[in-house]
Each structure stands twice: as C-alpha cells, then as structure tokens.
mmCIF file of C-alpha atoms and ligand atoms in Angstrom:
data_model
loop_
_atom_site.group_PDB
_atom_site.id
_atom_site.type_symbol
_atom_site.label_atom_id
_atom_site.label_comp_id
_atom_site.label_asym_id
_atom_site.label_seq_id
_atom_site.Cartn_x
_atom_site.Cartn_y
_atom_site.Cartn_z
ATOM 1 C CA UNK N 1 82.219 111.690 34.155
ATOM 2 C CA UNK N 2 81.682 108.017 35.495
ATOM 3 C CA UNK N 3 80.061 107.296 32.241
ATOM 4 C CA UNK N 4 82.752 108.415 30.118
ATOM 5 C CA UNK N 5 85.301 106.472 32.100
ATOM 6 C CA UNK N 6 83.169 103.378 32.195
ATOM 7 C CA UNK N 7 83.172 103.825 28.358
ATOM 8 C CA UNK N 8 86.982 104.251 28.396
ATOM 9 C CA UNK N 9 87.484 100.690 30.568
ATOM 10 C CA UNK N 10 85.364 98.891 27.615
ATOM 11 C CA UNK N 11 87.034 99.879 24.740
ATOM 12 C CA UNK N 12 91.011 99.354 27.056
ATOM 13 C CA UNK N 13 89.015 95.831 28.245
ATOM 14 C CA UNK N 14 90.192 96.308 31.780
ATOM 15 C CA UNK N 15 90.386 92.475 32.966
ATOM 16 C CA UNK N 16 92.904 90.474 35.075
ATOM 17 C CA UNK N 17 93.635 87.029 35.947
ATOM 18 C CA UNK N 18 94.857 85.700 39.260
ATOM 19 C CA UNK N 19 96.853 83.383 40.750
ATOM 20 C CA UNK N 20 95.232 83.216 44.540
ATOM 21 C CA UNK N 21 98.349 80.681 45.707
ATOM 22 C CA UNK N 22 99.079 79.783 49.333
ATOM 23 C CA UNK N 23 102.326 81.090 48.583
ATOM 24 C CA UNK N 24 102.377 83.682 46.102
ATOM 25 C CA UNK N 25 99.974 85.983 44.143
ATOM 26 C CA UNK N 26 100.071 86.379 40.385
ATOM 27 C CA UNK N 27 98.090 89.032 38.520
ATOM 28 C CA UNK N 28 98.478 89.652 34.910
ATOM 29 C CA UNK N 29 96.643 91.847 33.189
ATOM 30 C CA UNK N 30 95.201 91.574 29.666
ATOM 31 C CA UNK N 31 96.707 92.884 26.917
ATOM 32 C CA UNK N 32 100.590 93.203 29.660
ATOM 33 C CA UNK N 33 100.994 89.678 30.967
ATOM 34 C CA UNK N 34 102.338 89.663 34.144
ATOM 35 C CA UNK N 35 102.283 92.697 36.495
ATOM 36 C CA UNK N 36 102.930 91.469 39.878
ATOM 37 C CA UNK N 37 104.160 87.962 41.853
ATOM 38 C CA UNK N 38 104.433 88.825 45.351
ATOM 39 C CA UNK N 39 103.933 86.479 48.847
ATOM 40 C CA UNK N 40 100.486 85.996 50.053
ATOM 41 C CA UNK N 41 101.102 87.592 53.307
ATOM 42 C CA UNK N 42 99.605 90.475 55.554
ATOM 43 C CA UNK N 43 100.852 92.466 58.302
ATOM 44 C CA UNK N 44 98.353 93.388 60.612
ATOM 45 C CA UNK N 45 98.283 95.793 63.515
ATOM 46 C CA UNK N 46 96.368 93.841 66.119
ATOM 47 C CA UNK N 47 95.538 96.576 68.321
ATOM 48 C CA UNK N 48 93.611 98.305 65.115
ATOM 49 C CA UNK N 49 93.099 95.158 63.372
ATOM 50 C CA UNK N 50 94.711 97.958 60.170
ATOM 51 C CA UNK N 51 96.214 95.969 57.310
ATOM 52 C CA UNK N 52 100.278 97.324 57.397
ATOM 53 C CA UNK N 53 101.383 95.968 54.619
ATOM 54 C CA UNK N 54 101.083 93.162 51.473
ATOM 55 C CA UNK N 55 103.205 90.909 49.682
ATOM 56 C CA UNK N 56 107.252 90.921 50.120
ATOM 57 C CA UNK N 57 106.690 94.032 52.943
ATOM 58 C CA UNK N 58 104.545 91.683 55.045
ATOM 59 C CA UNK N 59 106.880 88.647 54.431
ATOM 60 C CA UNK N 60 109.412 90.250 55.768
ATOM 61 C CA UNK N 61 107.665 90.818 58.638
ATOM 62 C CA UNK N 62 106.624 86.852 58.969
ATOM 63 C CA UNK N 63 108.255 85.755 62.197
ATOM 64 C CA UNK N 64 110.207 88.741 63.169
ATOM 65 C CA UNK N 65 107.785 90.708 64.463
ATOM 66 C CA UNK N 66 107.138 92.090 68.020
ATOM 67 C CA UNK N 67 103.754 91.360 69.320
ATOM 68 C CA UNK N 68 101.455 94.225 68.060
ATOM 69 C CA UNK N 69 102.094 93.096 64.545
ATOM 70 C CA UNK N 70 100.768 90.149 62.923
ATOM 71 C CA UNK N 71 102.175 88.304 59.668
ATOM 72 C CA UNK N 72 100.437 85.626 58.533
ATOM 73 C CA UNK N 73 99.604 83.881 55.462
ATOM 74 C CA UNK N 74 95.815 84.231 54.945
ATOM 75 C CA UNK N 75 95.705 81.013 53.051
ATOM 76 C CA UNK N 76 96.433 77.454 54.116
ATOM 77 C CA UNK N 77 96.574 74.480 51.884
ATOM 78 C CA UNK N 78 95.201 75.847 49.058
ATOM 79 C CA UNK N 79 92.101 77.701 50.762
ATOM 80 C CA UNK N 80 91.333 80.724 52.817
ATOM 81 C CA UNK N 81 91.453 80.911 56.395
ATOM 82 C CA UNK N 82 90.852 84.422 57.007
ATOM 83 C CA UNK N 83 88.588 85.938 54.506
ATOM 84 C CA UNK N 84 88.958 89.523 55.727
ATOM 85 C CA UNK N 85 92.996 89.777 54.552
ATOM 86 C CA UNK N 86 92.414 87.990 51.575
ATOM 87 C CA UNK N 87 90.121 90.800 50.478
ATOM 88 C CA UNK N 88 92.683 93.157 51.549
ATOM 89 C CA UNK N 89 95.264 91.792 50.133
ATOM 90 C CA UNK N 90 93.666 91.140 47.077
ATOM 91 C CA UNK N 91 92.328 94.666 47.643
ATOM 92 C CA UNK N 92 95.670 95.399 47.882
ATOM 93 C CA UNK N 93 97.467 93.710 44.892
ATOM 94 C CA UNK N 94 94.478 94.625 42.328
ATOM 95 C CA UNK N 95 94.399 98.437 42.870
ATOM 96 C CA UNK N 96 98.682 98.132 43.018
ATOM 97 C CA UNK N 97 98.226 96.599 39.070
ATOM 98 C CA UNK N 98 95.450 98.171 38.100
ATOM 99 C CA UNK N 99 96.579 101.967 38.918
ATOM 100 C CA UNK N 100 99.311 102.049 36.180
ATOM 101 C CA UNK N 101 96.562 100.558 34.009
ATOM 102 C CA UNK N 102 93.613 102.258 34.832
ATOM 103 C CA UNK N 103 91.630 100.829 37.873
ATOM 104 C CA UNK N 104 88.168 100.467 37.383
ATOM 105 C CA UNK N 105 86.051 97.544 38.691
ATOM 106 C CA UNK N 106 87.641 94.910 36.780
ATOM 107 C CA UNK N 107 86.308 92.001 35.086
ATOM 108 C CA UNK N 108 88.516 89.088 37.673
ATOM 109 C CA UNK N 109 89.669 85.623 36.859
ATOM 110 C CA UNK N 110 90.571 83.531 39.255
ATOM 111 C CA UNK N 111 92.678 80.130 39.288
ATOM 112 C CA UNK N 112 91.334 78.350 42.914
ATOM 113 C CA UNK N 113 92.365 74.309 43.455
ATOM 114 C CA UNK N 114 90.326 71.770 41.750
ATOM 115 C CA UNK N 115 89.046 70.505 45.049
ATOM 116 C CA UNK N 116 87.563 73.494 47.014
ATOM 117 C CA UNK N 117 83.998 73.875 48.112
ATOM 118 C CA UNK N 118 81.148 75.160 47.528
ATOM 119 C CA UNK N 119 81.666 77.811 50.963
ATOM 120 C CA UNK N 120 85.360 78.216 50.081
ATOM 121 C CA UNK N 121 84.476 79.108 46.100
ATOM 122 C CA UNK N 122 81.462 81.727 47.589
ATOM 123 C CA UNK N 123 84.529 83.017 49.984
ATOM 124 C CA UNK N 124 87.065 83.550 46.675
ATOM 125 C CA UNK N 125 84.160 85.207 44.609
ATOM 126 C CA UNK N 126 83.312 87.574 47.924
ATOM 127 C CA UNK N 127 86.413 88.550 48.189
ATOM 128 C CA UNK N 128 87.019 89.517 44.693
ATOM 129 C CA UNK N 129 83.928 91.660 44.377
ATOM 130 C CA UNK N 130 84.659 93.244 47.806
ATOM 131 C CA UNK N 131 88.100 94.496 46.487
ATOM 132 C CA UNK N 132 86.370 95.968 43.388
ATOM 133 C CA UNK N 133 85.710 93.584 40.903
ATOM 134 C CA UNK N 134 82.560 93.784 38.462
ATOM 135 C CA UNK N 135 82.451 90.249 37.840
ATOM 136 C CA UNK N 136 84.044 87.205 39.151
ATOM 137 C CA UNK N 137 85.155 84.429 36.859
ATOM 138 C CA UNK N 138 86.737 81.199 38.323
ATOM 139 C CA UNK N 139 88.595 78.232 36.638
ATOM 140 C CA UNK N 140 90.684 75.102 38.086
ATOM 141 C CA UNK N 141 93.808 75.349 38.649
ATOM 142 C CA UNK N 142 95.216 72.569 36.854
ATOM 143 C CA UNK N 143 93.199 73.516 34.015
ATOM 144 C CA UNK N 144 94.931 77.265 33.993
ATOM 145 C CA UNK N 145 98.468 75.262 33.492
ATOM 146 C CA UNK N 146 97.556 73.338 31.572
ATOM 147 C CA UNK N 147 96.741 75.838 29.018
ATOM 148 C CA UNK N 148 99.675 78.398 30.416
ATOM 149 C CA UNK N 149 101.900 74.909 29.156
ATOM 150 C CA UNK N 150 100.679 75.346 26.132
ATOM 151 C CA UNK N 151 98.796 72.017 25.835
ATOM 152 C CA UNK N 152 95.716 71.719 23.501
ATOM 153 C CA UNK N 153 93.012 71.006 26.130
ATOM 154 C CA UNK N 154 90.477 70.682 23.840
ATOM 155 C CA UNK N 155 91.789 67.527 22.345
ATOM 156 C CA UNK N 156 90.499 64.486 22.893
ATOM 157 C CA UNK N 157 93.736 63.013 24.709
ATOM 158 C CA UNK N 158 94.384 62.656 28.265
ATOM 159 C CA UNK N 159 96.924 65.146 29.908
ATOM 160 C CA UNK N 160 98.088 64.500 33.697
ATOM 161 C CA UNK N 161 99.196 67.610 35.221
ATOM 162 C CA UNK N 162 100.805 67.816 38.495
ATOM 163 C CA UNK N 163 101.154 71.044 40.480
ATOM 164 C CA UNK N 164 103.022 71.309 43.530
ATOM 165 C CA UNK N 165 102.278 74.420 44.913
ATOM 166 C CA UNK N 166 103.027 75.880 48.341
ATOM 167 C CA UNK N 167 99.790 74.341 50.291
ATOM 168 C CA UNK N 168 98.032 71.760 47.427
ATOM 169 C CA UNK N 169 99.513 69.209 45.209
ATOM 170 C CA UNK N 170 96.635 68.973 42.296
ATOM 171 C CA UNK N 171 96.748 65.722 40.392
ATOM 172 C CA UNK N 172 94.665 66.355 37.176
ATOM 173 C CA UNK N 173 93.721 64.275 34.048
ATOM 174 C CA UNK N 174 92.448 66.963 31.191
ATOM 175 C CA UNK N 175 90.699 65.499 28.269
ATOM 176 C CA UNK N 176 88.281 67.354 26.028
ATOM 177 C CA UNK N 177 88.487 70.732 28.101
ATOM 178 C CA UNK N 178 87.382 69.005 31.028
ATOM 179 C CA UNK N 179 89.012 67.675 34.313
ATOM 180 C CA UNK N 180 88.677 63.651 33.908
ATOM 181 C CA UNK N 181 89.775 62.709 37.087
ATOM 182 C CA UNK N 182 91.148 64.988 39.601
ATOM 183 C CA UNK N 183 93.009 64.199 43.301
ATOM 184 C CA UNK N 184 94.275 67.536 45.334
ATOM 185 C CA UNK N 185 95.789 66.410 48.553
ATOM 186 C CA UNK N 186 96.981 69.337 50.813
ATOM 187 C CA UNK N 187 101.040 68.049 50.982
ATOM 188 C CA UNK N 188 103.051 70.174 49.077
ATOM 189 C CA UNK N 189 105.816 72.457 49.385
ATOM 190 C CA UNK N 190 104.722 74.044 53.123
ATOM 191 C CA UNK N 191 104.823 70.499 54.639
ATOM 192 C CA UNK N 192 108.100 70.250 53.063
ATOM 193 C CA UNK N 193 109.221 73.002 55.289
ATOM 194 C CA UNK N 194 107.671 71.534 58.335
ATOM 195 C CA UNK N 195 108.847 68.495 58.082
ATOM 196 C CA UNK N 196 112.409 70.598 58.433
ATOM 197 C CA UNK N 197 111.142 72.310 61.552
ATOM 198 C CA UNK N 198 110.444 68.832 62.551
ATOM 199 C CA UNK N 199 113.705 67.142 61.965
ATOM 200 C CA UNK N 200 115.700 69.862 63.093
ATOM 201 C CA UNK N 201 113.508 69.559 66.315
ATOM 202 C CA UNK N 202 113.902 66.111 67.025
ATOM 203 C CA UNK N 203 117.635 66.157 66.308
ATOM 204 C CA UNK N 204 118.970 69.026 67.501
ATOM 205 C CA UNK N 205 116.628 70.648 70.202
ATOM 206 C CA UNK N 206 116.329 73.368 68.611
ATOM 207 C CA UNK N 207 113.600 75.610 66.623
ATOM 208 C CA UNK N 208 113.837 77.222 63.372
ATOM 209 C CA UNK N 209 111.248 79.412 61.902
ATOM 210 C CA UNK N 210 109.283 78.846 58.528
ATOM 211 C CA UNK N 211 111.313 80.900 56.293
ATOM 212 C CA UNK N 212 114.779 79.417 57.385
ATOM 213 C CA UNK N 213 112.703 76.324 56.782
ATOM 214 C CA UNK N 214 112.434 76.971 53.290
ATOM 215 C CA UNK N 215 115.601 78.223 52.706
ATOM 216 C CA UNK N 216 116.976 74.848 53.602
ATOM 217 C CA UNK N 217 114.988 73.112 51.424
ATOM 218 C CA UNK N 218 115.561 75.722 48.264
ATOM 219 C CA UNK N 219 119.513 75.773 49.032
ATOM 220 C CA UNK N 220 120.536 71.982 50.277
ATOM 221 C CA UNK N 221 116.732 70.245 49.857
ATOM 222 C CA UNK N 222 117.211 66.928 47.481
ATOM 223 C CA UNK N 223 115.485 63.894 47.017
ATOM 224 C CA UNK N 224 118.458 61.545 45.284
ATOM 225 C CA UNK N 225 121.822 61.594 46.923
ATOM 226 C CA UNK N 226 123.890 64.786 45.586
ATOM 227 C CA UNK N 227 127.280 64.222 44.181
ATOM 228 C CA UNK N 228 129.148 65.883 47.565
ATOM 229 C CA UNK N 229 127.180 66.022 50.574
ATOM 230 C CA UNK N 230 126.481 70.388 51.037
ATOM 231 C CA UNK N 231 126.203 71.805 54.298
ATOM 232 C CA UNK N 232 124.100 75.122 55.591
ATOM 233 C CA UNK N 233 124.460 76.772 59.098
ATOM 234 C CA UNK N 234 121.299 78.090 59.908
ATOM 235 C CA UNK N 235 119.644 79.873 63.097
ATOM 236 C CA UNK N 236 117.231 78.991 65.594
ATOM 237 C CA UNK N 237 116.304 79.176 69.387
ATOM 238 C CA UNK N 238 117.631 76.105 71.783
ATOM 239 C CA UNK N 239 114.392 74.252 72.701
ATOM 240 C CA UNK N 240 116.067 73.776 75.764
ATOM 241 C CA UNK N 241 117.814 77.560 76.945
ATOM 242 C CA UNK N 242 115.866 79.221 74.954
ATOM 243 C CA UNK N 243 118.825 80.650 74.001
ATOM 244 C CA UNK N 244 119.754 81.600 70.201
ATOM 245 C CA UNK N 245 122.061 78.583 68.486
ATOM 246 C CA UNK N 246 123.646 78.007 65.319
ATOM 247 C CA UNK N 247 123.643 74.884 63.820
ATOM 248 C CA UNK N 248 124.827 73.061 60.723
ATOM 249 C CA UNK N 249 122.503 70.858 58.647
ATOM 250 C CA UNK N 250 123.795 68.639 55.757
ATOM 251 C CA UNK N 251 121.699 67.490 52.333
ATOM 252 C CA UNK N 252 121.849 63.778 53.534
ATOM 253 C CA UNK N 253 119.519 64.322 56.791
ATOM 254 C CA UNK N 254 117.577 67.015 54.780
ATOM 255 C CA UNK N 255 117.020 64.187 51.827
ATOM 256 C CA UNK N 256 115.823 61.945 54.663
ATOM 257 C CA UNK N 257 113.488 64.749 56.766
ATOM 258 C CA UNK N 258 111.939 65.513 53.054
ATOM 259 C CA UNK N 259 111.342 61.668 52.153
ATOM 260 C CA UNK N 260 107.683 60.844 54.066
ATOM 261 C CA UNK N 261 106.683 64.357 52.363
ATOM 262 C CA UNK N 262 107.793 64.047 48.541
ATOM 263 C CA UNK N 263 106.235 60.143 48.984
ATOM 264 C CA UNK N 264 103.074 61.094 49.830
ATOM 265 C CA UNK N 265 102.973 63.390 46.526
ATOM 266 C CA UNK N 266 104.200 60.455 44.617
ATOM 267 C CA UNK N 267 101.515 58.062 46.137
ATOM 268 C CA UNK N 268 99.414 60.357 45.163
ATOM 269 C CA UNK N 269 100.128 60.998 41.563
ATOM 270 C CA UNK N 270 100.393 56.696 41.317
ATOM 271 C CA UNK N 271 97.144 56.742 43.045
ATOM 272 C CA UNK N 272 95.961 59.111 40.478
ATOM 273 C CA UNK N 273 96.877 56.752 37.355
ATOM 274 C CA UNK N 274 95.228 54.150 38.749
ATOM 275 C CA UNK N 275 91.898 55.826 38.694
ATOM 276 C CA UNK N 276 92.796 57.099 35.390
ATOM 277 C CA UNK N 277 90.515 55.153 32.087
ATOM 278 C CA UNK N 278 93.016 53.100 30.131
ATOM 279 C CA UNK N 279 92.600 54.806 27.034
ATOM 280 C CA UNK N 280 93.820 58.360 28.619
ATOM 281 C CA UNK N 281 96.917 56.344 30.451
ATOM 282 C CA UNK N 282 98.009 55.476 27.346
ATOM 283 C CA UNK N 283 98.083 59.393 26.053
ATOM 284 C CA UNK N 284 99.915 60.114 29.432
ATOM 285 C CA UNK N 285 102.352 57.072 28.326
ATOM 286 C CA UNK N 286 102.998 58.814 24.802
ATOM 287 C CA UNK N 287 102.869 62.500 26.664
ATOM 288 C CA UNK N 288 104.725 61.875 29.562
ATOM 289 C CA UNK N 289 103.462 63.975 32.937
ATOM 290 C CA UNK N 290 103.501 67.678 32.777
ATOM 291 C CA UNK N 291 105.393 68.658 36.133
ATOM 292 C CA UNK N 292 104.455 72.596 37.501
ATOM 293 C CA UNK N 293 104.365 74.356 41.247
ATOM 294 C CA UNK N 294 107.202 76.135 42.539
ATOM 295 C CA UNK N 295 107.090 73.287 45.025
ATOM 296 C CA UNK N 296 108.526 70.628 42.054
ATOM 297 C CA UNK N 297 111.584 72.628 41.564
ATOM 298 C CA UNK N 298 113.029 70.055 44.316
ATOM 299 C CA UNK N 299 116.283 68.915 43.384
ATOM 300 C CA UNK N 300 115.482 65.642 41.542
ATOM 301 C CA UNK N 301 111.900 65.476 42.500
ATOM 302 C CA UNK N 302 111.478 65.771 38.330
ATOM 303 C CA UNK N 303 113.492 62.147 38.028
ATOM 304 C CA UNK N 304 112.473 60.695 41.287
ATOM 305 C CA UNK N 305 108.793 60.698 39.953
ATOM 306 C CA UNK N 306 109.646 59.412 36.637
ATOM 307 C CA UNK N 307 111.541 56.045 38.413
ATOM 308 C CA UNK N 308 108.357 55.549 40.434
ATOM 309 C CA UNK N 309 105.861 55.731 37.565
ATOM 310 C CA UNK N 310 108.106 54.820 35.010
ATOM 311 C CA UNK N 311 106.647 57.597 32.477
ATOM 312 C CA UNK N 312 108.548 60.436 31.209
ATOM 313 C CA UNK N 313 108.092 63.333 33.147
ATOM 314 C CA UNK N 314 107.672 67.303 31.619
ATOM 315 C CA UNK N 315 109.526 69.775 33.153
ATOM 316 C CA UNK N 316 107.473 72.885 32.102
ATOM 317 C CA UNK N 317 109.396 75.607 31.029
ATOM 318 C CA UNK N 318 107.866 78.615 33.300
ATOM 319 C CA UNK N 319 106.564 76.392 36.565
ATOM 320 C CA UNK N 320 105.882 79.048 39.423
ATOM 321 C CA UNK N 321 104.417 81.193 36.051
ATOM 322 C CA UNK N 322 102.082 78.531 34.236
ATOM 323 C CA UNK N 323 99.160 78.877 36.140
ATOM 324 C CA UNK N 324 99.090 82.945 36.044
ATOM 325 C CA UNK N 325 100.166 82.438 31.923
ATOM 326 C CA UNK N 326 97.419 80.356 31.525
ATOM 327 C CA UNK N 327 94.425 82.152 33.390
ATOM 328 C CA UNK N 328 95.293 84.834 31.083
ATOM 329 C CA UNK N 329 95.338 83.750 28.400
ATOM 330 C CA UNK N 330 91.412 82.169 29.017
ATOM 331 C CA UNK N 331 91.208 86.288 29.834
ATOM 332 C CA UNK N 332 92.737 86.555 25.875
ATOM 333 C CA UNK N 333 90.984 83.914 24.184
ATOM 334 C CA UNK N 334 87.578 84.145 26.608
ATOM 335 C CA UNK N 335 84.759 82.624 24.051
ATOM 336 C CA UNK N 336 87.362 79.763 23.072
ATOM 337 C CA UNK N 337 87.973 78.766 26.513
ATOM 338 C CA UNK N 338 84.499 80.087 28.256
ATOM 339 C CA UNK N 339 83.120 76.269 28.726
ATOM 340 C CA UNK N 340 86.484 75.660 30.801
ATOM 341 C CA UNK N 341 85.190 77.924 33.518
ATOM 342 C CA UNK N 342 83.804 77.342 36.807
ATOM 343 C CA UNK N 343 80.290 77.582 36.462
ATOM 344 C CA UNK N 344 78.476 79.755 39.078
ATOM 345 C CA UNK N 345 76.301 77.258 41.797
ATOM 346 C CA UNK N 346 77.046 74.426 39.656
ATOM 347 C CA UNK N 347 77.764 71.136 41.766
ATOM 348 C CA UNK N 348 81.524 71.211 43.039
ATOM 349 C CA UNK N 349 83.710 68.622 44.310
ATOM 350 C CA UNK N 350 83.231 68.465 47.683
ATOM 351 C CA UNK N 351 85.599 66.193 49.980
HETATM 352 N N1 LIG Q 1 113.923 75.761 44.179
HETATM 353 C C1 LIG Q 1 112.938 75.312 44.929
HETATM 354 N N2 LIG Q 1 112.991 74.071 45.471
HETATM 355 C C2 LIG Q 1 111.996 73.600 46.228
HETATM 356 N N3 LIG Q 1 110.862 74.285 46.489
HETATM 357 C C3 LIG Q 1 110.750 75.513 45.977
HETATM 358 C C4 LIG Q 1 111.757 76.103 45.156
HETATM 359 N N4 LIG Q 1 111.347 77.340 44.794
HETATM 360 C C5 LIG Q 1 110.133 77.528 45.344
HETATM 361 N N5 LIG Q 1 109.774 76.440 46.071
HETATM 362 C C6 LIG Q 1 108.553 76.240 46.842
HETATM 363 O O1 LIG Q 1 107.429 76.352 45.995
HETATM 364 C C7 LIG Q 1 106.290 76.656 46.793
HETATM 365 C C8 LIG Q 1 105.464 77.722 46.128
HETATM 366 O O2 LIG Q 1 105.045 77.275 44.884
HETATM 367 P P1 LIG Q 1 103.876 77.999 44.075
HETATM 368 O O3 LIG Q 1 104.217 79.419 43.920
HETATM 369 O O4 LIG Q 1 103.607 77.182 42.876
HETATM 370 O O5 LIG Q 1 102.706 77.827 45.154
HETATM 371 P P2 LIG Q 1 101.283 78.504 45.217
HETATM 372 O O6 LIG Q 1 100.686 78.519 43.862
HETATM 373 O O7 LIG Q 1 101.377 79.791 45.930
HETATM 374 O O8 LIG Q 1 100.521 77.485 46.169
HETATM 375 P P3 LIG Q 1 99.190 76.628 45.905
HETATM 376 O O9 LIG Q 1 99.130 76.315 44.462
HETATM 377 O O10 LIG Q 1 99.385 75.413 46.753
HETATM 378 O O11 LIG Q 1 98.086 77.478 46.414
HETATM 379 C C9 LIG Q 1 106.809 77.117 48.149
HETATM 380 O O12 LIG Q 1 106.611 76.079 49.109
HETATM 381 C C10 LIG Q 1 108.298 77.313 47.883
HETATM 382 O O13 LIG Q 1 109.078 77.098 49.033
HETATM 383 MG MG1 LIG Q 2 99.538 77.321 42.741
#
C-alpha cells in the first residue's frame, strides 16, 4: 500500500516551497502556485501547552485573549524564537495544502533571511522534517525574489534587491546566481508598528496594541506629507486609569513617529551601495533598485528611497508574493537553479 502511494507522490512530484516570514506564511505548491498566505501566529492553551489554532484563527486571537490562551508570533525579526510552534504551525499549514493535493512527506523549500545562522538554519531544517518533510531544501531570501521578479540571476550584472518584510529588511546585490554583498538588519515593518505604540505612548498616555498599531500605519502611515492631513480614531487603555480611551491620531505625527524607522532602512540600503564593487553600482544605476516586502508598501517609502539614493527605484509588481513566486519556481526549474541553494553545513554568514 505505502509503496504504491510512494510511487503515486513521484510521478504527481509532491514538492512545496515556503515563505517562513515573521509575518506571514506562503506555501505554493508545484505544479498550483499559491495555496495558502496566512499570519505566522499560534494560539496556545497554556495549561496543555495544545496548539488551538494557526494562521488568521490565531491572529485573531493576538491580544484579545484571556489568560489561558496564548497568541504569539513564533518568529521575531526574521528568525525563530520558539521552535516547537513553528513546527506546528508549519505542521499545521503543510498538511492544510498538502491534503487537497495529496500529503505525503514532501520534498520542502524554504526561503529563510540571508543573514541567519548556522543554529537558526539547523532550527528551520528541524522543523521542516518534524512536520513531515522528506527533504529540506533552503535558499536566501533575496535570492527567491529576485527570481519571483522575474530577474535573470544568472547574468553577470548586479541586481540590488530590497525586502522589507515584517521583522528583516534584506539588502542584497545578486550577480552571477550568487549573493555579492548582502546587509539584513532586523528594522522593518514590526518596528514600524512599535514605534506607533511608542508615539502614541509618549503623547497621549495611552496604550495601543500591535494590531491597531499596524492598522495605523496601513490606513494613515506616510513618509512625504499627504495632500490633506487624514485622521484615524483608534482604541487603547489610559496608561494612567487604566481605563479604555479613544483617541484620534493624524498622518502628520504618524509621518514623524515612522521617520527614525524608515531612516534606518534607508541608511541601510545607502550603506549597502557603498560596499557594493563599482562595476555592479553601475548595473544598479542602469536597473534601478528592485523594491519587495509587504513592509515597502508605505505610502511613498517607493519615492522617498529614490530622493535619497538618487537611483530609480522598482516597484515589483506582486511584493508580499515575490518571494513565495520565486521559491517555486526554483521548485519548477530545480536543476537550473540547484547551485542557488543553501548548501547543507556549508559556512553561513554569521553576525
Ligand atoms: N499597505 C501597507 N503599508 C505598510 N506596511 C504594510 C502594508 N501592507 C503590509 N504591510 C506590512 O508588511 C509587513 C509584512 O510584510 P511581509 O509579508 O513581506 O513580511 P514577512 O515576509 O512575513 O517578514 P520577513 O520577511 O521579515 O520575515 C507587516 O509589517 C505589515 O504590517
Ligand atoms: Mg519576507
């Protein structure tokens, strides 16, 4: 029986690429695309330590619930900080695709930041295989874009990619189907939301949780004065009473709580070119900067960057999508793109 279905899962090449964000979770599946985008959250009951639920369930759990049950993100900056509900939510997410389309010990691709380590790669790879997974491929991040944009990696031109995810902002120069140069700094769109929380601490007393936190920034967030100032009323808890309050924010004081965050991504990418070889600057003069990560859908973050390097900038067309697009399509085209991968023990970036 196991034999015949093992032969079955050959010939239907049951394989999957994933998007392991801070934020969200892509999983397409070879030969369907795209099967699933859902949170990166877990609900836990902490008296049983049992997983409740994955994905949007568990996110709308995420600061509203009472204390048995715990929603939390199980990744931070980019990375894992608690391997055991990564593996269940992968768990979780893999057997939820995989059902409709035969589950069966997939072959698992996975797009982790340029910049992790050695201990955080082994912790990616365990958890794969622990939710089912025959074998465990890995690839950069910024490389999966960068072929989900539909660039020609193996070219012998320099691309700059920046990502701004949810946790990491990945900085990458791609030349020759390698990484050239690579800077991940661990400012992106969360720290956008905290520096919210911040603001809204230090000028009005009062606390607001991460979600309203990011609706702020997704509704009224801007980085160049908008053409009429917008307001939002949102909901917190008086730091003082303790009491609930309602308060209204406007764009202007948003634009000014959001500056020290979207600078520090711009540093970076400057700091970036300047550790870039000449020769490849010039192919990111005549390319422009490709510009993905849900996080860079900031309203004007695309034309702030491009006054502060003064290069064009590329909006890519599917930016939340591109890294998922492109890990599959390494799944599609494996022997073209198998010397792009990860390779197992070899010596990582560690910083
Ligand atoms: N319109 C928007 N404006 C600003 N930020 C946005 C917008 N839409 C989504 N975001 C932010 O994008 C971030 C998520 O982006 P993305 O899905 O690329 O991250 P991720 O891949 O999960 O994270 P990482 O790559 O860091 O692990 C979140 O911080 C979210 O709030
Ligand atoms: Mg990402």
């Amino acid at each position: 029986m196991l034999s015949f279905f093992k032969r079955l899962f050959r010939v239907w090449g049951n394989e999957v690429a994933v998007d392991l964000g801070t934020a969200y979770t892509l999983i397409y599946v070879k030969g369907q695309g795209i099967v699933l985008n859902e949170p990166s959250v877990v609900a836990v009951d902490q008296a049983t330590g049992k997983v409740l639920a994955v994905g949007y369930e568990a996110k709308r759990m995420l600061g509203k619930t009472h204390k048995g049950i715990l929603a939390k993100r199980p990744m931070k900056d980019g990375v894992i900080t608690d391997f055991e509900m990564v593996q269940e939510m992968l768990y979780t997410f893999l057997s939820k695709t995989i059902s409709k389309h035969l589950w069966a010990n997939p072959r698992t691709l996975i797009a982790v930041p340029s910049a992790v380590t050695e201990v955080e790669l082994r912790a990616v790879r365990d958890s794969a295989e622990s939710a089912g997974s025959r074998e465990v491929l890995l690839v950069a991040e910024p490389v999966a874009a960068a072929v989900g944009i539909g660039i020609d990696i193996d070219e012998p031109a320099g691309h700059m990619i920046v990502d701004v995810g949810g946790g990491t902002t990945e900085i990458a120069v791609i030349s020759l189907s390698g990484i050239v140069t690579d800077t991940s700094i661990r400012v992106a769109g969360d720290e956008m939301d905290e520096a919210i929380i911040q603001f809204i601490r230090d000028h009005y007393r009062v606390e607001v949780g991460q979600q309203t936190a990011e609706q702020i920034k997704i509704e009224i967030g801007n980085v160049f004065p908008l053409e009429e100032t917008r307001r939002m009323e949102v909901r917190g808890r008086d730091l003082v009473s303790g009491a609930p309050k309602t308060i209204e924010v406007n764009s202007d004081e948003i634009r000014e709580a959001l500056k020290p965050v979207v600078y520090q991504i711009i540093d970076a990418v400057k700091r970036a070119l300047e550790r870039t070889p000449p020769e490849l600057v010039a192919d990111i003069i005549d390319r422009g900067i490709y510009l993905s990560g849900g996080g860079s859908q900031l309203r004007g973050f695309a034309a702030l960057l491009r006054e502060e390097t003064n290069l064009a900038v590329n909006v890519v067309e599917n930016p939340v999508e591109c890294v998922a697009l492109g890990a599959g399509k390494i799944l599609e085209e494996i022997d073209r793109y198998r010397k792009v991968l990860i390779q197992p023990r070899s010596q990582v970036t560690t910083r």
